[in-house]
Amino acid sequence: MFAVHLLAFYFTKLKEDQIKKVDRFLYHMHLSDDVLLDVMTRFQAEMVKGLERDAHPTAAVKMLPTFVRSIPDGSEKGDFLALDLGGSKFRVLKVKVSEDGKQNVQMESQFYPTPKEITLGNGTELFDYVADCLADFMETKNIKHKKFPLGFTFSFPCIQTKLEEGVLLSWTKYFKVRGVQETDVTSSLRHALRKHKDVDVDVLALVNDTVGTMMTCGYDDQRCEVGVIIGTGTNACYMEEMSNIDLVEGDEGRMCINTEWGAFGDDGSLDDLRTEFDREIDLGSINPGKQLFEKMISGLYLGELVRLILLKMAKKGLLFNGKISAALRTKDKIETKHVAAMEKHKEGLQNTKEILMELGLTPSEEDCIAVQHVCTIVSFRSANLCAAALAAILTRLRENKKLIRLRTTVGIDGTLYKTHPQYPKRLHKVVRRLVPNCDVRFLLSESGSGKGAAMVTAVACRLVSQRKQIDEILASFELSKENLIEVKNKMRGELEYGLKKETHATATVKMLPTYVCGTPDGTEKGKFLALDLGGTNFRVLLVKIRSGRRKSVRMYNKIFAIPLEIMQGTGEELFDHIVQCIAEFLEYMGIKGARLPLGFTFSFPCRQASIDKGALVEWTKGFKATDCEGEDVVDMLREAIKRRNEFDLDIVAVVNDTVGTMMTCGYEDPNCEIGFIAGTGSNVCYMEEMKNIEIMEVTEGKMCINTEWGGFGDNGCIDSIRTKYDKEVDEGSLNPGKQRYEKMTSGMYLGEIVRQILIDLTKHGLLFRGQISESLRTRGIFETKFLSHIESDRLALLQVRRILQQLGLDSTCDDSIIVKEVCGAVSKRAAQLCGAGLAAIVEKKRENSNLEHLKITVGVDGTLYKLHPHFSGILRETVKEMAPQCDVTFMLSEDGSGKGAALITAVAKRLHNVGEN
Ligand code: BG6
Ligand code: BG6
Ligand code: GLC
Ligand code: GLC
């Protein structure tokens, strides 16, 4: 009895001695909770660094955006292929996700070897090999004839700018393939796949194994927002708030960040904790100086760490009686699976003995106990370090959510975690101790990262199909060169119709004579009043023109509002309102008594019988006052002045805004013989040879023709390029069926086209979460200035989003991108159409003057031309392409049409006076 006790005592003592000996030898590897809390704090700082724009380039922990934005929500479905490369095993999988009420995932997979020639070869060989394995898998499963979306789990650090692309930052673990670093791995894969004519896959997603794991676990537990790998390598990902990710635009929602925590310490921040063994491991690795945290933790290195320690202890005579075998001196002879076996609860000691003997050693009982304890210290340190970093992530998640307690799930995978008998328990325990305010569930990923990659691919697949729908809609706004040539030719034909006697009356492009027969010559002078009605603003102006050497124009003006009920009330009300504004202006300027000559810019189609007579043909744009169409607007103005009976004016000229603009610019540049408005409405005037204007008797000289090209297409001649949205805009307008070209090209309608497209996209669930808001239903929300803002290149996405919010459209950043694209497609088409139309006009002028080459200036005005960032550029380009024999200068009218109207009035007045005398 006594002997038994003695033996037990002896044995316990012996064990204690061994443990103490090892503890003393490896005291540096023991990490107290204080140290771990310190590591945790350091890692928190590293995360912040990696996320910040300025600090990111030099940050050791890269915090890579993954473009995975949500955990699976169960609505994923379809058949997918997945590749899983970079862990201990390379796998090809087919994943079937169905959504038949209950979630259901079926997987078939096959492992393929990754020989050293591949992991240490060159890039082409690697991707060819991967493609060959995929082809083989499809062959065996008999699925070669079908097209599949594919998710690529690639367990290395990649810089992603989209889900389906990733540039390898550096190889880690046991891979070192030449010519892959700093290249996009998905395009290499695609390239290799193209060699297999019978394989048709679409690589839609590139995911890190941590992300795959998080998604795999997230499919079963929606709370899962962290993915951890403790396998060949070690790493973690988690869901970060978009607003904290500087590298990706946008601030709503979350995105998964691949921390690449394996590189923690690469900047020296863990040097105080690294031991001589860690330094030795690093020096002997294929990536010295890199992945220093990983090298203290993961499966690829644990066995070797143990071997180096044993070797040193033996050398010091602390083990094996100082005897060292050749195997013990050989790199990688102890693997992680051996460490796991030696630490097994019951058979651990026996395993240790066998393993050591296999290494050619003859261990004593004491040796085995000591070696087992070495393993424990090494693997315990590994779990401790992982726990500290994970605790930092959990704390960050909790703080992001501003919670006192966080309840969350960590999806976890990797051979070390799965096969080491003590590892999970130790890890969980330390994490819970370090972050007592987090309730963590550790969920082992049963089916690897492949399933998660398929989930990510499923979401990507849905996005791709949505993108296709958007592209199709936008494609209907694209005009080919042939389309534009056709527009130019048709416009040219319509111009001729309008000029011909037999067709003039029914022509859609009205070609209205303006009785303006020349551009100003600098001799104009005097004081004039001008009215400017029909654009964005209604203005009354006083214009003082000086001629001769001190030639100048001075203007004073006041903008007045015309309320909607007046624009669309009775004619009398409209003209009374105008006269009311004039009265206020005269009062304001203190010139009520003076009977000044007045030029009336009236930006609507008028049939003129002289310079001071103009019968309104029909209202366009936003005006619809009754009893005006067919009436002479000068008479209506005179009558309103009479009705008011307060002052008198000498109305000398009625002028279209295009004509006013041409004159304004013509005053500076005599070569300006075309006036173009791209504003609320769209129109052009130009100087035409009298002999071509068949409805005029005179055949000498020139006269300005107001084309009223806005009506182009009213006979259906451009219906083939009109979209259903154009038709909707037309139907909802004040003048359905009229001004079809204007409705595709001018400021008043572009926003409406955009709105119709957005409504359609929303109906299809492609925008605004499928919700058509009250504002989206509101006509006219997208004024030209908003379109112009949205399309500005200087604007960040967030600013676009803010503009949309201002308009009452609660959009995500993805929505904002789409809205911007829609605006771009619509305004580009408008600029191209105007360009084709203008080309027809300059070509006509060139032919009129029988010139090989024509040099001409176009005077331009209008909010669309002036405010929109791209309109004028595209317009100019199109004119150049469509009328290569014309050298067209665009001259922006700085002073509006009012100045031109005053100049016309001055000329008319002079001629009138000459006539009277
Ligand atoms: C697996 C994944 O489940 O875990 C792999 O599918 C991943 O892609 C692996 O790399 C990590 O473990 P190990 O031990 O194989 O590196
Ligand atoms: C202005 C003219 O400069 O341009 C207006 O003075 C004209 O009369 C206008 O109608 C066109 O632009 P918008 O964008 O105001 O319709
Ligand atoms: C390495 C890789 C990382 C991967 C991890 C686990 O650390 O760099 O991307 O997630 O191993 O496999
Ligand atoms: C409308 C009018 C036209 C005007 C143009 C630009 O098209 O009908 O007269 O020139 O708008 O304001």
mmCIF file of N, CA and C and ligand atoms in Angstrom, residues 603-605 620-621 656-658 677 681-683 708 739 742, ligand 4:
data_model
loop_
_atom_site.group_PDB
_atom_site.id
_atom_site.type_symbol
_atom_site.label_atom_id
_atom_site.label_comp_id
_atom_site.label_asym_id
_atom_site.label_seq_id
_atom_site.Cartn_x
_atom_site.Cartn_y
_atom_site.Cartn_z
ATOM 1 N N SER A 603 -40.282 83.519 -76.695
ATOM 2 C CA SER A 603 -39.620 82.282 -77.114
ATOM 3 C C SER A 603 -40.593 81.159 -77.447
ATOM 4 N N PHE A 604 -41.441 81.473 -78.386
ATOM 5 C CA PHE A 604 -42.417 80.492 -78.867
ATOM 6 C C PHE A 604 -42.559 80.689 -80.370
ATOM 7 N N PRO A 605 -43.113 79.705 -81.068
ATOM 8 C CA PRO A 605 -43.234 79.853 -82.523
ATOM 9 C C PRO A 605 -44.251 80.927 -82.913
ATOM 10 N N THR A 620 -45.639 76.167 -76.562
ATOM 11 C CA THR A 620 -44.762 75.001 -76.343
ATOM 12 C C THR A 620 -44.291 75.078 -74.886
ATOM 13 N N LYS A 621 -43.458 74.132 -74.505
ATOM 14 C CA LYS A 621 -42.884 74.086 -73.144
ATOM 15 C C LYS A 621 -43.982 74.133 -72.068
ATOM 16 N N ASN A 656 -37.707 85.831 -81.546
ATOM 17 C CA ASN A 656 -37.546 84.532 -80.884
ATOM 18 C C ASN A 656 -36.215 84.540 -80.117
ATOM 19 N N ASP A 657 -36.131 83.709 -79.043
ATOM 20 C CA ASP A 657 -34.884 83.717 -78.255
ATOM 21 C C ASP A 657 -33.668 83.251 -79.052
ATOM 22 N N THR A 658 -33.894 82.341 -80.015
ATOM 23 C CA THR A 658 -32.758 81.910 -80.842
ATOM 24 C C THR A 658 -32.217 83.099 -81.629
ATOM 25 N N ILE A 677 -30.556 77.424 -79.024
ATOM 26 C CA ILE A 677 -30.946 77.378 -77.614
ATOM 27 C C ILE A 677 -31.044 75.926 -77.169
ATOM 28 N N GLY A 681 -36.430 74.758 -73.572
ATOM 29 C CA GLY A 681 -36.784 74.182 -74.870
ATOM 30 C C GLY A 681 -35.547 74.068 -75.734
ATOM 31 N N SER A 682 -35.744 73.610 -76.973
ATOM 32 C CA SER A 682 -34.620 73.463 -77.891
ATOM 33 C C SER A 682 -35.013 74.013 -79.249
ATOM 34 N N ASN A 683 -34.147 74.861 -79.823
ATOM 35 C CA ASN A 683 -34.494 75.484 -81.098
ATOM 36 C C ASN A 683 -33.254 76.088 -81.744
ATOM 37 N N GLU A 708 -37.782 76.395 -85.515
ATOM 38 C CA GLU A 708 -38.681 75.655 -84.617
ATOM 39 C C GLU A 708 -38.462 74.151 -84.781
ATOM 40 N N GLN A 739 -43.765 68.585 -80.599
ATOM 41 C CA GLN A 739 -42.398 68.878 -80.142
ATOM 42 C C GLN A 739 -41.646 67.616 -79.708
ATOM 43 N N GLU A 742 -37.876 68.148 -79.404
ATOM 44 C CA GLU A 742 -37.606 68.972 -78.213
ATOM 45 C C GLU A 742 -37.721 68.133 -76.947
HETATM 46 C C1 GLC B 4 -39.399 76.146 -77.760
HETATM 47 C C2 GLC B 4 -40.055 77.266 -78.529
HETATM 48 C C3 GLC B 4 -39.033 77.975 -79.350
HETATM 49 C C4 GLC B 4 -37.887 78.408 -78.481
HETATM 50 C C5 GLC B 4 -37.309 77.230 -77.753
HETATM 51 C C6 GLC B 4 -36.173 77.608 -76.850
HETATM 52 O O1 GLC B 4 -38.968 75.205 -78.677
HETATM 53 O O2 GLC B 4 -41.056 76.737 -79.330
HETATM 54 O O3 GLC B 4 -39.611 79.081 -79.938
HETATM 55 O O4 GLC B 4 -36.919 79.007 -79.254
HETATM 56 O O5 GLC B 4 -38.313 76.619 -77.016
HETATM 57 O O6 GLC B 4 -36.567 78.458 -75.835
#
